[in-house]
PDB file of C-alpha atoms in Angstrom:
ATOM      1  CA  MET A   1      34.017 -10.827  -8.644  1.00  0.00           C
ATOM      2  CA  SER A   2      32.798 -12.028  -5.238  1.00  0.00           C
ATOM      3  CA  LEU A   3      29.424 -10.901  -3.949  1.00  0.00           C
ATOM      4  CA  PRO A   4      29.120  -8.927  -0.695  1.00  0.00           C
ATOM      5  CA  LYS A   5      28.273 -11.085   2.303  1.00  0.00           C
ATOM      6  CA  LEU A   6      24.908 -11.135   4.062  1.00  0.00           C
ATOM      7  CA  ILE A   7      24.022 -13.041   7.238  1.00  0.00           C
ATOM      8  CA  VAL A   8      20.421 -14.291   7.406  1.00  0.00           C
ATOM      9  CA  VAL A   9      18.683 -15.354  10.613  1.00  0.00           C
ATOM     10  CA  LEU A  10      15.392 -17.057   9.789  1.00  0.00           C
ATOM     11  CA  GLY A  11      12.957 -19.472  11.350  1.00  0.00           C
ATOM     12  CA  THR A  12       9.572 -20.035  12.887  1.00  0.00           C
ATOM     13  CA  THR A  13       7.589 -17.644  15.037  1.00  0.00           C
ATOM     14  CA  ALA A  14       8.290 -17.337  18.782  1.00  0.00           C
ATOM     15  CA  CYS A  15      11.769 -18.861  18.508  1.00  0.00           C
ATOM     16  CA  GLY A  16      13.946 -15.862  19.368  1.00  0.00           C
ATOM     17  CA  LYS A  17      15.198 -14.689  15.969  1.00  0.00           C
ATOM     18  CA  SER A  18      15.234 -11.010  16.930  1.00  0.00           C
ATOM     19  CA  GLY A  19      17.241 -11.528  20.099  1.00  0.00           C
ATOM     20  CA  LEU A  20      19.771 -13.748  18.371  1.00  0.00           C
ATOM     21  CA  GLY A  21      20.107 -11.234  15.551  1.00  0.00           C
ATOM     22  CA  VAL A  22      20.927  -8.462  18.029  1.00  0.00           C
ATOM     23  CA  GLU A  23      23.431 -10.674  19.845  1.00  0.00           C
ATOM     24  CA  LEU A  24      25.239 -11.502  16.609  1.00  0.00           C
ATOM     25  CA  ALA A  25      25.115  -7.945  15.269  1.00  0.00           C
ATOM     26  CA  LEU A  26      26.717  -6.678  18.473  1.00  0.00           C
ATOM     27  CA  ARG A  27      29.423  -9.314  18.235  1.00  0.00           C
ATOM     28  CA  PHE A  28      30.285  -8.641  14.594  1.00  0.00           C
ATOM     29  CA  GLY A  29      29.621  -4.908  14.341  1.00  0.00           C
ATOM     30  CA  GLY A  30      26.505  -5.284  12.238  1.00  0.00           C
ATOM     31  CA  GLU A  31      23.154  -3.712  11.519  1.00  0.00           C
ATOM     32  CA  ILE A  32      19.830  -5.500  11.092  1.00  0.00           C
ATOM     33  CA  VAL A  33      17.313  -5.468   8.256  1.00  0.00           C
ATOM     34  CA  SER A  34      13.928  -6.827   9.341  1.00  0.00           C
ATOM     35  CA  ALA A  35      12.186  -9.291   7.006  1.00  0.00           C
ATOM     36  CA  ASP A  36       8.636  -9.329   8.342  1.00  0.00           C
ATOM     37  CA  SER A  37       5.635  -8.536   6.153  1.00  0.00           C
ATOM     38  CA  ARG A  38       3.653  -6.939   9.003  1.00  0.00           C
ATOM     39  CA  GLN A  39       6.408  -5.117  10.877  1.00  0.00           C
ATOM     40  CA  VAL A  40       6.773  -2.766   7.914  1.00  0.00           C
ATOM     41  CA  TYR A  41       3.598  -1.031   9.179  1.00  0.00           C
ATOM     42  CA  ARG A  42       3.607   1.739  11.749  1.00  0.00           C
ATOM     43  CA  GLY A  43       1.555   1.039  14.851  1.00  0.00           C
ATOM     44  CA  LEU A  44       1.627  -2.737  14.480  1.00  0.00           C
ATOM     45  CA  ASP A  45       3.855  -3.442  17.448  1.00  0.00           C
ATOM     46  CA  LEU A  46       2.569  -5.945  20.006  1.00  0.00           C
ATOM     47  CA  GLY A  47       0.667  -7.974  17.441  1.00  0.00           C
ATOM     48  CA  THR A  48       3.740  -8.447  15.253  1.00  0.00           C
ATOM     49  CA  GLY A  49       6.267  -8.867  18.048  1.00  0.00           C
ATOM     50  CA  LYS A  50       8.165  -5.845  16.762  1.00  0.00           C
ATOM     51  CA  ILE A  51      11.452  -5.405  18.575  1.00  0.00           C
ATOM     52  CA  THR A  52      11.480  -2.515  21.050  1.00  0.00           C
ATOM     53  CA  PRO A  53      14.180   0.183  21.235  1.00  0.00           C
ATOM     54  CA  GLN A  54      15.387  -1.342  24.505  1.00  0.00           C
ATOM     55  CA  GLU A  55      15.663  -4.792  22.927  1.00  0.00           C
ATOM     56  CA  MET A  56      17.665  -3.363  20.016  1.00  0.00           C
ATOM     57  CA  ARG A  57      20.495  -2.550  22.455  1.00  0.00           C
ATOM     58  CA  GLY A  58      21.776   0.203  20.192  1.00  0.00           C
ATOM     59  CA  VAL A  59      21.898  -1.934  17.031  1.00  0.00           C
ATOM     60  CA  PRO A  60      20.410  -0.014  14.072  1.00  0.00           C
ATOM     61  CA  HIS A  61      17.343  -1.709  12.570  1.00  0.00           C
ATOM     62  CA  HIS A  62      15.956  -1.109   9.089  1.00  0.00           C
ATOM     63  CA  MET A  63      12.678  -1.855   7.271  1.00  0.00           C
ATOM     64  CA  LEU A  64      10.521  -1.299  10.335  1.00  0.00           C
ATOM     65  CA  ASP A  65       7.657   1.257  10.234  1.00  0.00           C
ATOM     66  CA  VAL A  66       8.095   2.092   6.550  1.00  0.00           C
ATOM     67  CA  ALA A  67       4.391   1.956   5.578  1.00  0.00           C
ATOM     68  CA  GLU A  68       1.112   3.292   6.944  1.00  0.00           C
ATOM     69  CA  PRO A  69      -1.860   1.073   7.835  1.00  0.00           C
ATOM     70  CA  ASN A  70      -4.224   0.562   4.877  1.00  0.00           C
ATOM     71  CA  ASP A  71      -1.395   1.106   2.384  1.00  0.00           C
ATOM     72  CA  PRO A  72      -0.753  -1.838   0.054  1.00  0.00           C
ATOM     73  CA  TYR A  73       2.796  -3.136   0.368  1.00  0.00           C
ATOM     74  CA  SER A  74       4.345  -5.688  -1.962  1.00  0.00           C
ATOM     75  CA  VAL A  75       7.295  -8.025  -1.841  1.00  0.00           C
ATOM     76  CA  ALA A  76       8.839  -5.984  -4.666  1.00  0.00           C
ATOM     77  CA  GLN A  77       8.646  -2.845  -2.497  1.00  0.00           C
ATOM     78  CA  PHE A  78      10.244  -4.731   0.352  1.00  0.00           C
ATOM     79  CA  GLN A  79      13.041  -6.003  -1.871  1.00  0.00           C
ATOM     80  CA  ARG A  80      13.850  -2.473  -3.082  1.00  0.00           C
ATOM     81  CA  GLY A  81      13.904  -1.142   0.481  1.00  0.00           C
ATOM     82  CA  ALA A  82      15.953  -4.056   1.781  1.00  0.00           C
ATOM     83  CA  TYR A  83      18.477  -3.745  -1.042  1.00  0.00           C
ATOM     84  CA  GLY A  84      18.886  -0.059  -0.217  1.00  0.00           C
ATOM     85  CA  ALA A  85      19.304  -0.758   3.490  1.00  0.00           C
ATOM     86  CA  ILE A  86      21.788  -3.614   2.965  1.00  0.00           C
ATOM     87  CA  ASP A  87      23.868  -1.637   0.489  1.00  0.00           C
ATOM     88  CA  GLY A  88      23.904   1.298   2.917  1.00  0.00           C
ATOM     89  CA  ILE A  89      25.149  -0.960   5.719  1.00  0.00           C
ATOM     90  CA  LEU A  90      27.882  -2.333   3.480  1.00  0.00           C
ATOM     91  CA  SER A  91      28.920   1.177   2.447  1.00  0.00           C
ATOM     92  CA  ARG A  92      29.463   2.022   6.128  1.00  0.00           C
ATOM     93  CA  GLY A  93      31.776  -0.955   6.508  1.00  0.00           C
ATOM     94  CA  LYS A  94      29.294  -2.841   8.656  1.00  0.00           C
ATOM     95  CA  LEU A  95      28.028  -6.409   8.361  1.00  0.00           C
ATOM     96  CA  PRO A  96      24.371  -6.700   7.289  1.00  0.00           C
ATOM     97  CA  PHE A  97      22.015  -9.133   9.014  1.00  0.00           C
ATOM     98  CA  LEU A  98      18.649  -9.999   7.450  1.00  0.00           C
ATOM     99  CA  VAL A  99      16.405 -11.230  10.273  1.00  0.00           C
ATOM    100  CA  GLY A 100      12.836 -12.450  10.045  1.00  0.00           C
ATOM    101  CA  GLY A 101      10.291 -15.110   9.305  1.00  0.00           C
ATOM    102  CA  THR A 102       8.450 -14.011   6.166  1.00  0.00           C
ATOM    103  CA  GLY A 103       9.719 -16.624   3.739  1.00  0.00           C
ATOM    104  CA  LEU A 104       8.839 -14.794   0.532  1.00  0.00           C
ATOM    105  CA  TYR A 105      10.512 -11.567   1.693  1.00  0.00           C
ATOM    106  CA  LEU A 106      13.635 -13.488   2.662  1.00  0.00           C
ATOM    107  CA  ARG A 107      13.817 -15.346  -0.638  1.00  0.00           C
ATOM    108  CA  ALA A 108      13.239 -12.171  -2.658  1.00  0.00           C
ATOM    109  CA  VAL A 109      16.472 -10.777  -1.191  1.00  0.00           C
ATOM    110  CA  THR A 110      18.619 -13.882  -0.770  1.00  0.00           C
ATOM    111  CA  GLU A 111      17.765 -15.380  -4.164  1.00  0.00           C
ATOM    112  CA  GLY A 112      17.498 -12.067  -6.007  1.00  0.00           C
ATOM    113  CA  PHE A 113      14.012 -12.272  -7.497  1.00  0.00           C
ATOM    114  CA  VAL A 114      13.598 -10.156 -10.635  1.00  0.00           C
ATOM    115  CA  PHE A 115      10.259  -8.358 -10.693  1.00  0.00           C
ATOM    116  CA  THR A 116       8.672  -7.189 -13.923  1.00  0.00           C
ATOM    117  CA  GLY A 117       6.639  -4.060 -14.525  1.00  0.00           C
ATOM    118  CA  THR A 118       3.428  -5.685 -15.734  1.00  0.00           C
ATOM    119  CA  SER A 119       0.545  -3.405 -14.729  1.00  0.00           C
ATOM    120  CA  PRO A 120      -2.462  -4.806 -12.855  1.00  0.00           C
ATOM    121  CA  ASP A 121      -5.471  -5.614 -15.065  1.00  0.00           C
ATOM    122  CA  PRO A 122      -8.559  -4.162 -13.287  1.00  0.00           C
ATOM    123  CA  ALA A 123     -11.070  -6.148 -15.331  1.00  0.00           C
ATOM    124  CA  LEU A 124      -9.274  -9.448 -14.869  1.00  0.00           C
ATOM    125  CA  ARG A 125      -8.637  -8.726 -11.204  1.00  0.00           C
ATOM    126  CA  SER A 126     -12.332  -8.010 -10.672  1.00  0.00           C
ATOM    127  CA  SER A 127     -13.207 -11.393 -12.183  1.00  0.00           C
ATOM    128  CA  LEU A 128     -10.708 -13.139  -9.905  1.00  0.00           C
ATOM    129  CA  GLU A 129     -11.400 -11.349  -6.618  1.00  0.00           C
ATOM    130  CA  ASP A 130     -14.405 -13.508  -5.699  1.00  0.00           C
ATOM    131  CA  LYS A 131     -12.569 -16.775  -6.254  1.00  0.00           C
ATOM    132  CA  THR A 132     -11.085 -18.796  -3.418  1.00  0.00           C
ATOM    133  CA  ALA A 133      -7.404 -19.690  -3.240  1.00  0.00           C
ATOM    134  CA  PRO A 134      -8.107 -23.296  -4.396  1.00  0.00           C
ATOM    135  CA  GLU A 135     -10.072 -21.969  -7.389  1.00  0.00           C
ATOM    136  CA  LEU A 136      -7.261 -19.564  -8.295  1.00  0.00           C
ATOM    137  CA  TYR A 137      -4.691 -22.318  -7.911  1.00  0.00           C
ATOM    138  CA  ALA A 138      -6.738 -24.572 -10.191  1.00  0.00           C
ATOM    139  CA  LEU A 139      -6.716 -21.820 -12.828  1.00  0.00           C
ATOM    140  CA  TYR A 140      -2.968 -21.462 -12.440  1.00  0.00           C
ATOM    141  CA  GLN A 141      -2.418 -25.201 -12.850  1.00  0.00           C
ATOM    142  CA  ALA A 142      -4.736 -25.344 -15.851  1.00  0.00           C
ATOM    143  CA  GLN A 143      -2.746 -22.593 -17.570  1.00  0.00           C
ATOM    144  CA  THR A 144       0.756 -23.709 -16.640  1.00  0.00           C
ATOM    145  CA  GLY A 145       0.655 -27.374 -15.690  1.00  0.00           C
ATOM    146  CA  ARG A 146       2.903 -26.465 -12.758  1.00  0.00           C
ATOM    147  CA  THR A 147       2.669 -27.211  -9.027  1.00  0.00           C
ATOM    148  CA  LEU A 148       3.308 -24.706  -6.258  1.00  0.00           C
ATOM    149  CA  THR A 149       4.449 -25.612  -2.743  1.00  0.00           C
ATOM    150  CA  GLY A 150       5.433 -24.042   0.554  1.00  0.00           C
ATOM    151  CA  GLY A 151       2.225 -22.072   0.986  1.00  0.00           C
ATOM    152  CA  GLU A 152       2.392 -20.263  -2.367  1.00  0.00           C
ATOM    153  CA  GLU A 153      -0.602 -22.300  -3.522  1.00  0.00           C
ATOM    154  CA  HIS A 154      -2.697 -20.694  -0.742  1.00  0.00           C
ATOM    155  CA  ASN A 155      -1.585 -17.073  -1.259  1.00  0.00           C
ATOM    156  CA  ARG A 156      -4.554 -15.397  -2.996  1.00  0.00           C
ATOM    157  CA  HIS A 157      -2.757 -12.119  -3.694  1.00  0.00           C
ATOM    158  CA  ARG A 158       0.209 -13.850  -5.310  1.00  0.00           C
ATOM    159  CA  LEU A 159      -2.023 -16.174  -7.307  1.00  0.00           C
ATOM    160  CA  ILE A 160      -4.085 -13.269  -8.662  1.00  0.00           C
ATOM    161  CA  ARG A 161      -0.944 -11.344  -9.595  1.00  0.00           C
ATOM    162  CA  THR A 162       0.534 -14.423 -11.287  1.00  0.00           C
ATOM    163  CA  LEU A 163      -2.635 -14.973 -13.299  1.00  0.00           C
ATOM    164  CA  GLU A 164      -2.503 -11.319 -14.381  1.00  0.00           C
ATOM    165  CA  LYS A 165       1.056 -11.786 -15.598  1.00  0.00           C
ATOM    166  CA  LEU A 166       0.126 -14.958 -17.446  1.00  0.00           C
ATOM    167  CA  SER A 167      -2.735 -13.083 -19.100  1.00  0.00           C
ATOM    168  CA  ALA A 168      -0.240 -10.409 -20.197  1.00  0.00           C
ATOM    169  CA  GLY A 169       1.900 -13.040 -21.899  1.00  0.00           C
ATOM    170  CA  GLU A 170       4.528 -13.603 -19.233  1.00  0.00           C
ATOM    171  CA  GLU A 171       5.186 -17.339 -19.250  1.00  0.00           C
ATOM    172  CA  GLY A 172       7.055 -17.405 -15.971  1.00  0.00           C
ATOM    173  CA  PRO A 173       9.237 -15.361 -13.658  1.00  0.00           C
ATOM    174  CA  PRO A 174      12.603 -14.176 -14.985  1.00  0.00           C
ATOM    175  CA  PRO A 175      15.617 -16.066 -13.646  1.00  0.00           C
ATOM    176  CA  PRO A 176      16.846 -14.716 -10.300  1.00  0.00           C
ATOM    177  CA  CYS A 177      19.875 -12.445 -10.042  1.00  0.00           C
ATOM    178  CA  PRO A 178      21.524 -12.840  -6.610  1.00  0.00           C
ATOM    179  CA  ARG A 179      23.195  -9.729  -5.199  1.00  0.00           C
ATOM    180  CA  TYR A 180      24.690 -11.203  -2.038  1.00  0.00           C
ATOM    181  CA  ASP A 181      26.622 -14.222  -0.802  1.00  0.00           C
ATOM    182  CA  CYS A 182      24.339 -15.451   1.982  1.00  0.00           C
ATOM    183  CA  LEU A 183      24.843 -17.523   5.108  1.00  0.00           C
ATOM    184  CA  LEU A 184      21.450 -18.854   6.233  1.00  0.00           C
ATOM    185  CA  LEU A 185      21.114 -19.584   9.957  1.00  0.00           C
ATOM    186  CA  GLY A 186      17.899 -21.305  11.057  1.00  0.00           C
ATOM    187  CA  VAL A 187      16.218 -20.947  14.453  1.00  0.00           C
ATOM    188  CA  SER A 188      13.601 -23.475  15.523  1.00  0.00           C
ATOM    189  CA  TYR A 189      12.587 -25.814  18.327  1.00  0.00           C
ATOM    190  CA  PRO A 190      10.774 -29.154  18.512  1.00  0.00           C
ATOM    191  CA  ARG A 191       7.039 -28.806  17.863  1.00  0.00           C
ATOM    192  CA  GLU A 192       5.986 -29.172  21.496  1.00  0.00           C
ATOM    193  CA  VAL A 193       8.461 -26.473  22.600  1.00  0.00           C
ATOM    194  CA  VAL A 194       7.305 -24.106  19.866  1.00  0.00           C
ATOM    195  CA  CYS A 195       3.677 -24.568  20.955  1.00  0.00           C
ATOM    196  CA  GLN A 196       4.564 -23.817  24.569  1.00  0.00           C
ATOM    197  CA  ARG A 197       6.518 -20.715  23.582  1.00  0.00           C
ATOM    198  CA  ILE A 198       3.599 -19.534  21.421  1.00  0.00           C
ATOM    199  CA  ASP A 199       1.143 -19.931  24.315  1.00  0.00           C
ATOM    200  CA  GLU A 200       3.414 -18.078  26.735  1.00  0.00           C
ATOM    201  CA  ARG A 201       4.137 -15.257  24.299  1.00  0.00           C
ATOM    202  CA  LEU A 202       0.473 -14.870  23.371  1.00  0.00           C
ATOM    203  CA  GLN A 203      -0.520 -14.472  27.006  1.00  0.00           C
ATOM    204  CA  ARG A 204       2.230 -11.874  27.551  1.00  0.00           C
ATOM    205  CA  ARG A 205       1.028  -9.872  24.575  1.00  0.00           C
ATOM    206  CA  LEU A 206      -2.608 -10.016  25.618  1.00  0.00           C
ATOM    207  CA  ASP A 207      -1.636  -8.933  29.124  1.00  0.00           C
ATOM    208  CA  GLY A 208       0.503  -6.174  27.591  1.00  0.00           C
ATOM    209  CA  GLY A 209      -2.368  -4.578  25.676  1.00  0.00           C
ATOM    210  CA  MET A 210      -2.556  -6.294  22.280  1.00  0.00           C
ATOM    211  CA  VAL A 211      -6.367  -6.066  22.137  1.00  0.00           C
ATOM    212  CA  GLU A 212      -6.132  -2.375  22.956  1.00  0.00           C
ATOM    213  CA  GLU A 213      -3.548  -1.933  20.184  1.00  0.00           C
ATOM    214  CA  VAL A 214      -5.958  -3.281  17.582  1.00  0.00           C
ATOM    215  CA  ALA A 215      -8.812  -1.178  18.961  1.00  0.00           C
ATOM    216  CA  ALA A 216      -6.615   1.924  18.710  1.00  0.00           C
ATOM    217  CA  LEU A 217      -5.646   1.090  15.126  1.00  0.00           C
ATOM    218  CA  ARG A 218      -9.349   0.897  14.206  1.00  0.00           C
ATOM    219  CA  ALA A 219     -10.068   4.151  16.014  1.00  0.00           C
ATOM    220  CA  ASN A 220      -7.245   5.844  14.096  1.00  0.00           C
ATOM    221  CA  GLY A 221      -8.531   4.751  10.699  1.00  0.00           C
ATOM    222  CA  ALA A 222      -7.157   1.285   9.997  1.00  0.00           C
ATOM    223  CA  SER A 223      -9.894  -0.455   8.043  1.00  0.00           C
ATOM    224  CA  ASP A 224     -11.386  -3.764   9.066  1.00  0.00           C
ATOM    225  CA  ALA A 225     -10.437  -5.140   5.639  1.00  0.00           C
ATOM    226  CA  PHE A 226      -6.798  -4.179   6.266  1.00  0.00           C
ATOM    227  CA  LEU A 227      -6.772  -5.782   9.715  1.00  0.00           C
ATOM    228  CA  GLU A 228      -8.477  -8.926   8.454  1.00  0.00           C
ATOM    229  CA  GLY A 229      -5.926  -9.192   5.654  1.00  0.00           C
ATOM    230  CA  LEU A 230      -3.037  -9.101   8.131  1.00  0.00           C
ATOM    231  CA  GLY A 231      -4.136 -12.449   9.527  1.00  0.00           C
ATOM    232  CA  LEU A 232      -3.378 -14.029  12.896  1.00  0.00           C
ATOM    233  CA  GLU A 233      -3.394 -11.570  15.813  1.00  0.00           C
ATOM    234  CA  TYR A 234      -5.072  -8.714  13.930  1.00  0.00           C
ATOM    235  CA  ARG A 235      -7.679 -10.892  12.234  1.00  0.00           C
ATOM    236  CA  TYR A 236      -8.716 -12.722  15.388  1.00  0.00           C
ATOM    237  CA  ILE A 237      -8.693  -9.680  17.660  1.00  0.00           C
ATOM    238  CA  LEU A 238     -10.800  -7.829  15.068  1.00  0.00           C
ATOM    239  CA  ARG A 239     -13.313 -10.679  15.226  1.00  0.00           C
ATOM    240  CA  TYR A 240     -13.291 -10.446  19.018  1.00  0.00           C
ATOM    241  CA  LEU A 241     -13.847  -6.694  18.938  1.00  0.00           C
ATOM    242  CA  THR A 242     -16.742  -7.063  16.483  1.00  0.00           C
ATOM    243  CA  GLY A 243     -18.364  -9.849  18.492  1.00  0.00           C
ATOM    244  CA  ALA A 244     -17.669 -12.734  16.117  1.00  0.00           C
ATOM    245  CA  ILE A 245     -15.500 -14.290  18.847  1.00  0.00           C
ATOM    246  CA  PRO A 246     -17.543 -13.964  22.053  1.00  0.00           C
ATOM    247  CA  THR A 247     -15.028 -14.115  24.905  1.00  0.00           C
ATOM    248  CA  LEU A 248     -11.391 -13.423  25.647  1.00  0.00           C
ATOM    249  CA  ALA A 249     -10.922 -17.095  26.490  1.00  0.00           C
ATOM    250  CA  ASP A 250     -12.282 -18.055  23.063  1.00  0.00           C
ATOM    251  CA  LEU A 251      -9.966 -15.514  21.453  1.00  0.00           C
ATOM    252  CA  THR A 252      -6.950 -16.915  23.287  1.00  0.00           C
ATOM    253  CA  ASP A 253      -7.823 -20.460  22.272  1.00  0.00           C
ATOM    254  CA  GLU A 254      -8.639 -19.769  18.618  1.00  0.00           C
ATOM    255  CA  LEU A 255      -5.718 -17.407  18.072  1.00  0.00           C
ATOM    256  CA  GLY A 256      -3.255 -19.745  19.773  1.00  0.00           C
ATOM    257  CA  ARG A 257      -4.299 -22.604  17.499  1.00  0.00           C
ATOM    258  CA  ALA A 258      -4.049 -20.369  14.420  1.00  0.00           C
ATOM    259  CA  ILE A 259      -0.508 -19.258  15.326  1.00  0.00           C
ATOM    260  CA  LYS A 260       0.543 -22.883  15.819  1.00  0.00           C
ATOM    261  CA  ARG A 261      -0.814 -23.799  12.376  1.00  0.00           C
ATOM    262  CA  PHE A 262       1.124 -20.864  10.935  1.00  0.00           C
ATOM    263  CA  ALA A 263       4.314 -22.023  12.661  1.00  0.00           C
ATOM    264  CA  LYS A 264       3.863 -25.468  11.142  1.00  0.00           C
ATOM    265  CA  ARG A 265       3.576 -23.937   7.663  1.00  0.00           C
ATOM    266  CA  GLN A 266       6.720 -21.897   8.329  1.00  0.00           C
ATOM    267  CA  VAL A 267       8.622 -25.073   9.173  1.00  0.00           C
ATOM    268  CA  MET A 268       7.482 -26.643   5.889  1.00  0.00           C
ATOM    269  CA  TRP A 269       8.573 -23.533   3.977  1.00  0.00           C
ATOM    270  CA  PHE A 270      12.025 -23.234   5.519  1.00  0.00           C
ATOM    271  CA  LYS A 271      12.822 -26.936   5.554  1.00  0.00           C
ATOM    272  CA  ARG A 272      12.734 -26.904   1.744  1.00  0.00           C
ATOM    273  CA  ASP A 273      15.990 -24.935   1.719  1.00  0.00           C
ATOM    274  CA  ARG A 274      18.899 -27.320   2.145  1.00  0.00           C
ATOM    275  CA  ASP A 275      21.358 -24.439   2.535  1.00  0.00           C
ATOM    276  CA  VAL A 276      20.064 -23.479   5.993  1.00  0.00           C
ATOM    277  CA  LEU A 277      22.326 -24.257   8.943  1.00  0.00           C
ATOM    278  CA  TRP A 278      19.844 -25.136  11.689  1.00  0.00           C
ATOM    279  CA  LEU A 279      21.223 -24.077  15.040  1.00  0.00           C
ATOM    280  CA  ASP A 280      21.205 -26.396  18.035  1.00  0.00           C
ATOM    281  CA  MET A 281      18.792 -24.534  20.296  1.00  0.00           C
ATOM    282  CA  ALA A 282      19.386 -27.007  23.142  1.00  0.00           C
ATOM    283  CA  GLY A 283      23.057 -26.090  23.136  1.00  0.00           C
ATOM    284  CA  ASP A 284      24.612 -22.655  22.623  1.00  0.00           C
ATOM    285  CA  PRO A 285      23.079 -21.330  19.384  1.00  0.00           C
ATOM    286  CA  GLY A 286      24.843 -17.974  19.729  1.00  0.00           C
ATOM    287  CA  ALA A 287      28.279 -19.575  19.864  1.00  0.00           C
ATOM    288  CA  GLN A 288      27.425 -21.979  17.041  1.00  0.00           C
ATOM    289  CA  ALA A 289      26.177 -19.126  14.875  1.00  0.00           C
ATOM    290  CA  ALA A 290      29.245 -16.987  15.666  1.00  0.00           C
ATOM    291  CA  GLN A 291      31.554 -19.811  14.670  1.00  0.00           C
ATOM    292  CA  ALA A 292      29.706 -20.305  11.384  1.00  0.00           C
ATOM    293  CA  ILE A 293      29.783 -16.566  10.650  1.00  0.00           C
ATOM    294  CA  GLY A 294      33.510 -16.380  11.374  1.00  0.00           C
ATOM    295  CA  ALA A 295      34.220 -19.212   8.949  1.00  0.00           C
ATOM    296  CA  PHE A 296      31.869 -17.676   6.355  1.00  0.00           C
ATOM    297  CA  LEU A 297      33.555 -14.270   6.505  1.00  0.00           C
ATOM    298  CA  ALA A 298      37.025 -15.831   6.296  1.00  0.00           C
ATOM    299  CA  ARG A 299      36.443 -17.786   3.132  1.00  0.00           C
TER     300      ARG A 299
END
């Protein structure tokens, strides 16, 4: 029995995924499921580049604003929500589009990760919390003999959770169980173009009130630990607001460089997947994507 079809628009930051997703959803009568680990939170708008109601152009969007600041939110929670949203879109006879740049969230849905119910171990977690990501990764390698790539070796939360599962006797993740037949469309630009787009977007967001957004989140109860854990815009603006970064010019410089490093890691993550059709951004990516989707739906 054939699997239901899902269109995925993925790629690096500041490359226009959201706009392309809307364009394609309008063309094919679709709805969009966001795959962004920070856009799930209410109030995180400018700093995450969350699409505005005007930019949605009437296309329904799902998995935005589904959690409150300070609330923990896992990839397993995202997968459950995304599955529900995608299945709802399919039940309405619409075409689902999964659009975003959080690689782990995308893979959890497209590959069909199977999550187990192993409970966190407070004692073990306490012993691991003070360790750095390299120390945690060394423990993982010592216990498994395996190598992680694509940024997973730097993800402290994932490493701690994996070590908990290993301690509980889980030797490795269960085999995946895909639910959808996926067409993966990649959006990216040459490195120098990405850097320019990042600089231009960052200045627009700062001019639009991104520092004020973070200040308001703090005033409304978002903890500094939560904001620091979000990384990038929220981490660096928090440091500016607390005086660790002295000037707005320093903030712009340090944050811009951090976003560019993040974009480079995204490229490394996505380039591992040979199934991605990378769109020609110098040509007409919308037309190229539409042609690929038409062929995909017809097969």
